[in-house]
Short mmCIF file of C-alpha atoms in Angstrom, two decimals:
data_model
loop_
_atom_site.label_atom_id
_atom_site.label_comp_id
_atom_site.label_asym_id
_atom_site.label_seq_id
_atom_site.Cartn_x
_atom_site.Cartn_y
_atom_site.Cartn_z
CA MET A 1 0.00 0.00 0.00
CA ARG A 2 1.19 3.50 -0.81
CA PHE A 3 1.13 5.90 2.12
CA VAL A 4 2.08 8.96 0.01
CA PRO A 5 -0.46 9.15 -2.84
CA SER A 6 0.60 10.33 -6.28
CA TYR A 7 -1.67 13.31 -6.94
CA PRO A 8 -1.23 15.79 -9.80
CA LYS A 9 0.69 18.92 -8.84
CA GLU A 10 -2.34 21.23 -8.96
CA LEU A 11 -4.35 18.89 -6.73
CA TRP A 12 -1.53 18.90 -4.17
CA ILE A 13 -1.59 22.71 -4.25
CA LEU A 14 -5.35 22.78 -3.76
CA ALA A 15 -5.15 20.25 -0.90
CA ILE A 16 -2.34 22.13 0.88
CA GLY A 17 -4.19 25.41 0.35
CA MET A 18 -7.34 23.90 1.85
CA PHE A 19 -5.31 22.62 4.81
CA ILE A 20 -3.97 26.12 5.53
CA ASN A 21 -7.39 27.71 5.02
CA ILE A 22 -9.14 25.27 7.38
CA THR A 23 -6.33 25.49 9.94
CA GLY A 24 -6.90 29.24 10.14
CA ALA A 25 -10.67 28.93 10.23
CA SER A 26 -10.43 26.28 12.97
CA PHE A 27 -8.66 28.77 15.21
CA LEU A 28 -11.98 30.59 15.42
CA TRP A 29 -14.65 27.85 15.38
CA PRO A 30 -14.20 26.47 18.93
CA MET A 31 -13.50 29.91 20.45
CA ASN A 32 -16.38 31.91 19.04
CA ALA A 33 -19.06 31.05 21.58
CA ILE A 34 -16.58 31.50 24.45
CA TYR A 35 -15.47 34.90 23.11
CA MET A 36 -19.03 36.16 22.68
CA THR A 37 -20.15 35.06 26.15
CA GLN A 38 -17.05 35.72 28.26
CA VAL A 39 -15.50 38.73 26.50
CA LEU A 40 -18.42 40.47 24.78
CA GLY A 41 -20.85 39.65 27.59
CA GLN A 42 -23.60 38.05 25.49
CA SER A 43 -25.86 35.17 26.49
CA LEU A 44 -25.30 31.66 25.13
CA SER A 45 -28.59 31.80 23.19
CA THR A 46 -27.53 35.09 21.58
CA ALA A 47 -24.15 33.59 20.68
CA GLY A 48 -25.95 30.59 19.17
CA THR A 49 -28.09 32.90 17.05
CA VAL A 50 -24.99 34.64 15.70
CA LEU A 51 -23.37 31.30 14.88
CA MET A 52 -26.55 30.30 13.05
CA LEU A 53 -26.40 33.53 11.02
CA HIS A 54 -22.73 32.78 10.33
CA ALA A 55 -23.65 29.31 9.02
CA GLY A 56 -26.60 30.69 7.03
CA ALA A 57 -24.27 33.17 5.33
CA GLY A 58 -22.01 30.21 4.53
CA MET A 59 -24.94 28.52 2.78
CA LEU A 60 -25.51 31.56 0.58
CA GLY A 61 -21.77 31.77 -0.01
CA ASN A 62 -21.74 28.16 -1.20
CA LEU A 63 -24.44 28.87 -3.78
CA LEU A 64 -22.75 32.07 -4.99
CA GLY A 65 -19.30 30.46 -5.04
CA GLY A 66 -20.56 27.62 -7.22
CA ASN A 67 -22.15 30.05 -9.66
CA LEU A 68 -19.06 32.25 -9.74
CA TYR A 69 -16.87 29.24 -10.52
CA ASP A 70 -18.99 28.53 -13.61
CA ARG A 71 -18.91 32.20 -14.65
CA ILE A 72 -15.44 33.55 -13.85
CA GLY A 73 -13.36 30.45 -13.02
CA GLY A 74 -12.07 28.85 -9.84
CA LYS A 75 -9.00 30.96 -9.09
CA ARG A 76 -10.85 34.27 -9.14
CA THR A 77 -13.70 32.85 -7.09
CA VAL A 78 -11.37 31.54 -4.39
CA LEU A 79 -9.46 34.82 -4.26
CA LEU A 80 -12.70 36.78 -3.85
CA GLY A 81 -13.93 34.51 -1.06
CA VAL A 82 -10.64 34.36 0.82
CA GLY A 83 -10.14 38.11 0.32
CA LEU A 84 -13.45 38.80 2.05
CA GLY A 85 -12.56 36.31 4.79
CA THR A 86 -9.17 37.97 5.33
CA LEU A 87 -10.66 41.45 5.68
CA SER A 88 -13.32 40.12 8.05
CA ALA A 89 -10.82 38.24 10.24
CA PHE A 90 -8.48 41.22 10.67
CA SER A 91 -11.44 43.53 11.30
CA LEU A 92 -12.75 41.18 13.99
CA SER A 93 -9.52 41.67 15.93
CA LEU A 94 -10.43 45.38 16.20
CA ALA A 95 -14.21 45.05 16.66
CA ASN A 96 -15.44 45.96 20.13
CA GLU A 97 -18.98 46.96 19.15
CA TRP A 98 -21.47 44.10 19.19
CA HIS A 99 -23.38 44.93 16.01
CA ILE A 100 -20.15 45.32 14.04
CA TYR A 101 -19.01 41.94 15.35
CA ILE A 102 -22.24 40.34 14.09
CA ALA A 103 -21.84 41.92 10.64
CA LEU A 104 -18.22 40.77 10.39
CA MET A 105 -19.12 37.23 11.46
CA ILE A 106 -21.76 37.09 8.73
CA ALA A 107 -19.22 38.42 6.19
CA LEU A 108 -16.65 35.83 7.34
CA GLY A 109 -19.14 32.99 6.98
CA PHE A 110 -20.14 34.22 3.54
CA GLY A 111 -16.53 34.50 2.34
CA ASN A 112 -15.63 31.04 3.62
CA GLY A 113 -18.73 29.63 1.94
CA VAL A 114 -17.70 31.05 -1.44
CA VAL A 115 -14.39 29.18 -1.30
CA PHE A 116 -15.52 25.58 -0.75
CA PRO A 117 -17.50 24.78 -3.93
CA ALA A 118 -14.79 26.39 -6.05
CA ILE A 119 -12.08 24.26 -4.41
CA TYR A 120 -14.09 21.06 -4.88
CA ALA A 121 -15.00 21.91 -8.48
CA MET A 122 -11.34 22.69 -9.26
CA ALA A 123 -10.28 19.40 -7.64
CA GLY A 124 -12.60 17.54 -10.00
CA TRP A 125 -11.42 19.62 -12.96
CA VAL A 126 -7.64 19.24 -12.49
CA TRP A 127 -7.86 15.46 -12.08
CA PRO A 128 -11.16 14.20 -13.56
CA GLU A 129 -9.94 10.63 -13.89
CA GLY A 130 -9.21 10.59 -10.16
CA ARG A 131 -12.91 11.06 -9.32
CA ARG A 132 -13.31 9.98 -5.66
CA LYS A 133 -9.56 10.25 -5.08
CA SER A 134 -9.64 13.95 -5.95
CA PHE A 135 -12.36 14.79 -3.44
CA ASN A 136 -10.96 12.42 -0.84
CA ALA A 137 -7.66 14.31 -0.94
CA ILE A 138 -9.42 17.60 -0.16
CA TYR A 139 -11.45 15.90 2.57
CA VAL A 140 -8.37 14.43 4.30
CA PHE A 141 -6.35 17.66 4.21
CA GLN A 142 -9.41 19.52 5.46
CA ASN A 143 -9.64 17.24 8.51
CA VAL A 144 -5.92 17.56 9.23
CA GLY A 145 -6.45 21.34 9.17
CA VAL A 146 -9.32 21.06 11.65
CA ALA A 147 -7.18 18.97 14.02
CA CYS A 148 -4.21 21.37 13.84
CA GLY A 149 -6.30 24.53 14.00
CA THR A 150 -8.38 23.56 17.02
CA ALA A 151 -5.31 22.37 18.92
CA ILE A 152 -3.21 25.49 18.23
CA GLY A 153 -6.17 27.87 18.48
CA GLY A 154 -6.76 26.96 22.11
CA LEU A 155 -3.14 27.77 22.97
CA VAL A 156 -3.30 31.12 21.14
CA ALA A 157 -6.58 32.04 22.85
CA GLN A 158 -4.95 31.55 26.27
CA ILE A 159 -2.60 34.41 25.37
CA SER A 160 -5.21 36.68 23.78
CA PHE A 161 -8.43 36.28 21.81
CA THR A 162 -7.24 39.12 19.57
CA TYR A 163 -4.38 36.94 18.38
CA VAL A 164 -6.89 34.27 17.31
CA PHE A 165 -8.41 36.67 14.78
CA ILE A 166 -5.01 37.95 13.65
CA VAL A 167 -3.58 34.46 13.09
CA ASN A 168 -6.82 33.53 11.30
CA GLY A 169 -6.27 36.47 8.92
CA LEU A 170 -2.58 35.60 8.43
CA THR A 171 -3.38 32.02 7.42
CA PHE A 172 -5.91 33.39 4.91
CA LEU A 173 -3.14 35.58 3.47
CA ILE A 174 -0.93 32.51 3.07
CA PHE A 175 -3.81 30.74 1.33
CA ILE A 176 -4.21 33.71 -1.03
CA SER A 177 -0.48 33.50 -1.90
CA ILE A 178 -0.72 29.77 -2.61
CA VAL A 179 -3.71 30.23 -4.90
CA TRP A 180 -2.26 33.31 -6.60
CA PHE A 181 1.09 31.76 -7.46
CA GLY A 182 0.26 28.06 -7.55
CA ILE A 183 -3.04 27.81 -9.43
CA GLN A 184 -3.38 28.56 -13.11
CA SER A 185 -6.20 30.96 -13.97
CA HIS A 186 -9.01 29.62 -16.17
CA ASN A 187 -12.01 31.59 -17.35
CA ALA A 188 -15.45 30.07 -17.79
CA THR A 189 -14.92 29.31 -21.49
CA GLN A 190 -11.64 27.48 -20.83
CA LEU A 191 -13.27 25.47 -18.04
CA ARG A 192 -16.15 24.42 -20.29
CA ASP A 193 -13.78 23.59 -23.17
CA GLY A 194 -11.71 21.47 -20.80
CA GLU A 195 -14.81 19.64 -19.61
CA VAL A 196 -15.87 18.97 -23.20
CA THR A 197 -12.42 17.61 -24.06
CA ARG A 198 -12.20 15.42 -20.97
CA GLU A 199 -15.73 14.04 -21.32
CA THR A 200 -15.56 13.31 -25.05
CA ASN A 201 -15.42 9.58 -24.46
CA ALA A 202 -17.85 9.53 -21.54
CA SER A 203 -21.05 7.55 -21.89
CA ARG A 204 -23.26 10.51 -20.97
CA PRO A 205 -24.50 12.68 -23.89
CA LYS A 206 -23.14 16.21 -23.65
CA HIS A 207 -26.55 17.84 -24.05
CA LEU A 208 -28.11 15.85 -21.23
CA GLY A 209 -30.39 17.96 -19.02
CA ASN A 210 -29.26 19.49 -15.77
CA GLY A 211 -30.53 16.68 -13.52
CA TYR A 212 -31.81 19.07 -10.87
CA LEU A 213 -34.17 16.46 -9.41
CA SER A 214 -31.28 14.04 -8.93
CA LEU A 215 -29.22 16.81 -7.35
CA PHE A 216 -32.08 17.68 -4.97
CA ILE A 217 -32.48 14.05 -3.85
CA LEU A 218 -28.71 13.67 -3.37
CA SER A 219 -28.60 16.91 -1.34
CA LEU A 220 -31.55 15.82 0.79
CA GLY A 221 -29.71 12.63 1.74
CA PHE A 222 -26.52 14.58 2.47
CA MET A 223 -28.38 17.05 4.70
CA ALA A 224 -30.04 14.22 6.65
CA CYS A 225 -26.62 12.56 7.15
CA TRP A 226 -25.18 15.77 8.57
CA MET A 227 -28.17 16.20 10.89
CA SER A 228 -27.30 12.82 12.43
CA TYR A 229 -23.55 13.36 12.49
CA VAL A 230 -23.64 16.80 14.09
CA GLN A 231 -25.30 15.33 17.20
CA TRP A 232 -21.79 14.27 18.26
CA GLN A 233 -20.90 17.95 18.58
CA THR A 234 -24.10 18.98 20.37
CA SER A 235 -26.55 16.63 22.12
CA ILE A 236 -24.16 13.69 22.58
CA SER A 237 -21.62 15.92 24.33
CA VAL A 238 -24.34 17.06 26.76
CA TYR A 239 -25.53 13.47 27.24
CA MET A 240 -22.01 12.28 28.06
CA GLN A 241 -21.62 15.02 30.67
CA GLU A 242 -24.95 13.99 32.21
CA LEU A 243 -23.55 10.46 32.49
CA GLY A 244 -20.55 11.84 34.38
CA PHE A 245 -17.86 11.80 31.69
CA THR A 246 -15.37 14.67 31.70
CA LEU A 247 -14.89 17.17 28.91
CA SER A 248 -11.39 15.83 28.30
CA SER A 249 -12.71 12.28 27.82
CA TYR A 250 -15.18 13.67 25.28
CA SER A 251 -12.43 15.57 23.41
CA VAL A 252 -10.41 12.33 23.16
CA LEU A 253 -13.16 10.98 20.90
CA TRP A 254 -12.45 13.74 18.38
CA THR A 255 -8.72 13.07 18.54
CA ILE A 256 -9.47 9.46 17.66
CA ASN A 257 -11.78 10.65 14.88
CA GLY A 258 -8.97 12.65 13.30
CA LEU A 259 -6.40 9.87 13.64
CA ILE A 260 -8.69 7.31 12.00
CA ILE A 261 -9.44 9.63 9.09
CA ILE A 262 -5.72 9.98 8.38
CA LEU A 263 -4.48 6.48 9.16
CA ALA A 264 -7.32 4.63 7.45
CA GLN A 265 -6.74 6.21 4.03
CA PRO A 266 -4.63 3.37 2.52
CA PHE A 267 -7.28 0.83 3.57
CA ASN A 268 -10.06 3.11 2.36
CA ALA A 269 -8.39 3.38 -1.06
CA TYR A 270 -8.14 -0.41 -1.32
CA ILE A 271 -11.71 -1.07 -0.16
CA THR A 272 -13.30 1.50 -2.46
CA LYS A 273 -11.27 0.21 -5.41
CA VAL A 274 -11.80 -3.52 -4.90
CA TRP A 275 -14.95 -4.04 -2.83
CA ILE A 276 -17.22 -1.02 -3.39
CA PRO A 277 -16.13 0.59 -6.66
CA SER A 278 -19.39 2.49 -7.35
CA VAL A 279 -20.18 5.83 -5.75
CA LYS A 280 -23.74 4.74 -4.92
CA ALA A 281 -22.49 1.63 -3.12
CA GLN A 282 -20.00 3.74 -1.18
CA LEU A 283 -22.75 6.12 -0.05
CA ALA A 284 -25.07 3.27 0.96
CA THR A 285 -22.26 1.52 2.87
CA GLY A 286 -21.42 4.69 4.75
CA VAL A 287 -25.03 5.29 5.82
CA PHE A 288 -25.39 1.66 6.90
CA ILE A 289 -22.32 2.13 9.13
CA PHE A 290 -23.82 5.38 10.52
CA ILE A 291 -26.94 3.43 11.50
CA GLY A 292 -24.82 0.82 13.25
CA ALA A 293 -23.11 3.52 15.32
CA LEU A 294 -26.46 5.07 16.30
CA VAL A 295 -27.89 1.69 17.30
CA LEU A 296 -24.89 1.15 19.57
CA LEU A 297 -25.30 4.64 21.08
CA SER A 298 -28.95 3.90 21.87
CA GLN A 299 -27.93 0.84 23.91
CA THR A 300 -24.86 2.04 25.81
CA ASN A 301 -24.03 4.33 28.73
CA VAL A 302 -20.39 3.31 29.25
CA TYR A 303 -17.37 5.14 27.83
CA SER A 304 -16.15 2.17 25.78
CA GLY A 305 -19.50 2.15 24.00
CA PHE A 306 -19.13 5.81 23.01
CA LEU A 307 -15.55 5.15 21.94
CA ILE A 308 -16.52 2.23 19.68
CA ALA A 309 -19.47 4.21 18.31
CA MET A 310 -17.15 7.08 17.36
CA VAL A 311 -14.81 4.67 15.58
CA ILE A 312 -17.75 3.19 13.65
CA MET A 313 -19.19 6.62 12.81
CA THR A 314 -15.81 7.83 11.58
CA ILE A 315 -15.51 4.88 9.20
CA GLY A 316 -18.94 5.78 7.80
CA GLU A 317 -17.87 9.41 7.46
CA ILE A 318 -14.81 8.37 5.44
CA PHE A 319 -17.12 6.68 2.93
CA ILE A 320 -19.82 9.35 2.68
CA TRP A 321 -18.19 12.78 2.79
CA PRO A 322 -15.91 12.42 -0.31
CA ALA A 323 -18.52 10.42 -2.25
CA VAL A 324 -21.19 13.14 -2.28
CA PRO A 325 -19.11 15.73 -4.22
CA THR A 326 -18.09 12.88 -6.55
CA ALA A 327 -21.75 12.10 -7.20
CA ALA A 328 -22.47 15.80 -7.77
CA GLN A 329 -19.56 15.97 -10.23
CA ASP A 330 -20.98 12.99 -12.13
CA LEU A 331 -24.45 14.54 -12.28
CA ALA A 332 -23.36 18.02 -13.34
CA PRO A 333 -23.64 18.96 -17.01
CA ILE A 334 -20.83 20.85 -18.71
CA GLY A 335 -20.57 24.39 -17.39
CA ARG A 336 -22.43 23.64 -14.14
CA LYS A 337 -19.79 21.82 -12.05
CA GLY A 338 -19.44 24.72 -9.63
CA LEU A 339 -23.19 25.16 -9.19
CA TYR A 340 -23.67 21.48 -8.30
CA GLN A 341 -20.82 21.57 -5.76
CA GLY A 342 -22.34 24.71 -4.28
CA VAL A 343 -25.73 23.04 -3.84
CA VAL A 344 -24.37 19.95 -2.04
CA GLY A 345 -22.17 22.20 0.07
CA SER A 346 -25.23 24.22 1.06
CA ALA A 347 -27.05 21.00 1.93
CA ALA A 348 -24.23 20.06 4.32
CA THR A 349 -24.39 23.49 5.95
CA ALA A 350 -28.18 23.19 6.26
CA GLY A 351 -27.71 19.86 8.05
CA ARG A 352 -25.20 21.43 10.43
CA MET A 353 -27.70 24.23 11.14
CA LEU A 354 -30.85 22.13 11.54
CA GLY A 355 -29.22 19.19 13.33
CA PRO A 356 -28.52 20.98 16.64
CA LEU A 357 -31.97 22.59 16.61
CA VAL A 358 -33.90 19.38 15.92
CA GLY A 359 -31.64 17.20 18.05
CA GLY A 360 -31.67 19.59 20.97
CA TYR A 361 -35.48 19.78 20.91
CA ILE A 362 -35.85 15.96 20.85
CA PHE A 363 -33.18 15.49 23.55
CA GLU A 364 -34.75 18.03 25.94
CA ILE A 365 -38.28 16.61 25.62
CA TYR A 366 -37.75 12.86 25.07
CA HIS A 367 -34.10 12.37 26.10
CA ALA A 368 -31.28 10.38 24.52
CA GLN A 369 -32.77 7.12 23.29
CA VAL A 370 -35.54 8.80 21.31
CA LEU A 371 -32.91 11.15 19.87
CA PHE A 372 -30.83 8.22 18.61
CA TYR A 373 -33.88 6.47 17.15
CA SER A 374 -34.87 9.72 15.42
CA MET A 375 -31.38 10.07 13.95
CA ILE A 376 -31.61 6.47 12.70
CA ALA A 377 -34.80 7.54 10.90
CA PHE A 378 -32.88 10.42 9.28
CA CYS A 379 -30.21 7.95 8.18
CA VAL A 380 -32.88 5.72 6.63
CA LEU A 381 -34.03 8.80 4.69
CA SER A 382 -30.42 9.27 3.57
CA MET A 383 -30.17 5.63 2.53
CA VAL A 384 -33.30 5.88 0.39
CA SER A 385 -32.12 9.16 -1.14
CA PHE A 386 -28.69 7.78 -2.00
CA MET A 387 -30.18 4.64 -3.52
CA VAL A 388 -32.59 6.49 -5.85
CA TYR A 389 -30.96 9.88 -6.50
CA ASP A 390 -29.71 8.99 -9.99
CA LEU A 391 -32.75 7.04 -11.25
CA SER A 392 -34.33 10.02 -13.02
CA PHE A 393 -30.89 10.92 -14.35
CA LYS A 394 -30.36 7.42 -15.75
CA SER A 395 -33.89 7.39 -17.19
CA LYS A 396 -33.20 10.63 -19.03
CA HIS A 397 -29.84 9.26 -20.19
CA THR A 398 -31.55 6.16 -21.61
CA THR A 399 -34.21 8.23 -23.40
CA ILE A 400 -31.63 10.50 -25.02
CA SER A 401 -29.46 7.54 -26.02
CA ARG A 402 -32.43 5.92 -27.74
CA GLU A 403 -33.24 9.16 -29.53
CA GLN A 404 -29.66 9.39 -30.73
CA GLN A 405 -29.74 5.80 -31.97
CA GLY A 406 -32.97 6.56 -33.81
CA GLU A 407 -31.44 9.62 -35.44
CA GLN A 408 -28.41 7.59 -36.51
CA SER A 409 -30.67 4.88 -38.01
CA LEU A 410 -32.65 7.48 -39.97
CA SER A 411 -29.48 9.13 -41.26
CA GLN A 412 -28.25 5.76 -42.50
#
């Protein structure tokens, strides 16, 4: 097994850039609620509302970033998004007025949202034959960035919260430099011409419709998956504290999550190549593993049970998260790669927004077991969505293929 994968140069640049970008952003994520409550003197519910607005702006940024990629190219889109994020981060280090802080947080979420679909669309463009490998590379480097950023961010915050914002802005500047000097600029016409050239021998007709229904079903399944997964960051953490587990024992679970994501990659590459080569099978396998983790959580109240459930859930995550952008890439017609990545990215953000709200409501009224059973139901919805998302797409493909065959017969 190869432990250092052979990616194209531009994909390595994108992956390293994403690592630096997420490392900087992860300085801020864990500290935001603490900063708003302890430094700015706001209530936890108010801080939660601001974080929801931040995530909502990220959703809009995802949609705009995908459209911008299709219109002006990936490099310009990333530079615009990161530029806005950089200005927002540095301004946050100076913001003492509450309303200005809210506006800057919304701007930061929007700028970060613009970046993600462009990065994923570029990853698919620079190495189309890599398919899942391209998106898996971005996913892995993203998680390494989260691990590094959250670890270092806590140390920086102990010195000063102001430094958290400054270092966040500096990492964005490094990301801008990497994109500016390392990524070749392509306008929309060049991107479409490249897609036409690279898909010349593909089985799908080039004038196939947009497949919006398939994209909607795929996104619905992705959102439901995230609603289940995000419970680990919200309701499950509260539940573990109610059972008497310390915060440090809970944080160990996320350390294990990050280690598995990194160390399991050679095995993941082998399994997805040999045992589950199709994207649909990979998605279904991942959701089935999610369900197994939730079933275990519903039946345990000991730490080893939570530990094993996190290991199982992480394995499912490794299958699902890179496969969804791959599926979106396969569905997207020429000239709409960015839009499709923006839509699935928005679906993930919607799941991260709705999950804590729905999960918290169920947990407070019915407690943990009903929460886990409810999340299993969401996973079943995901399973159905992932199993049927491309049926209308395939049906349309078959109809067009038959029409083409008929035209060829008439011309002969």
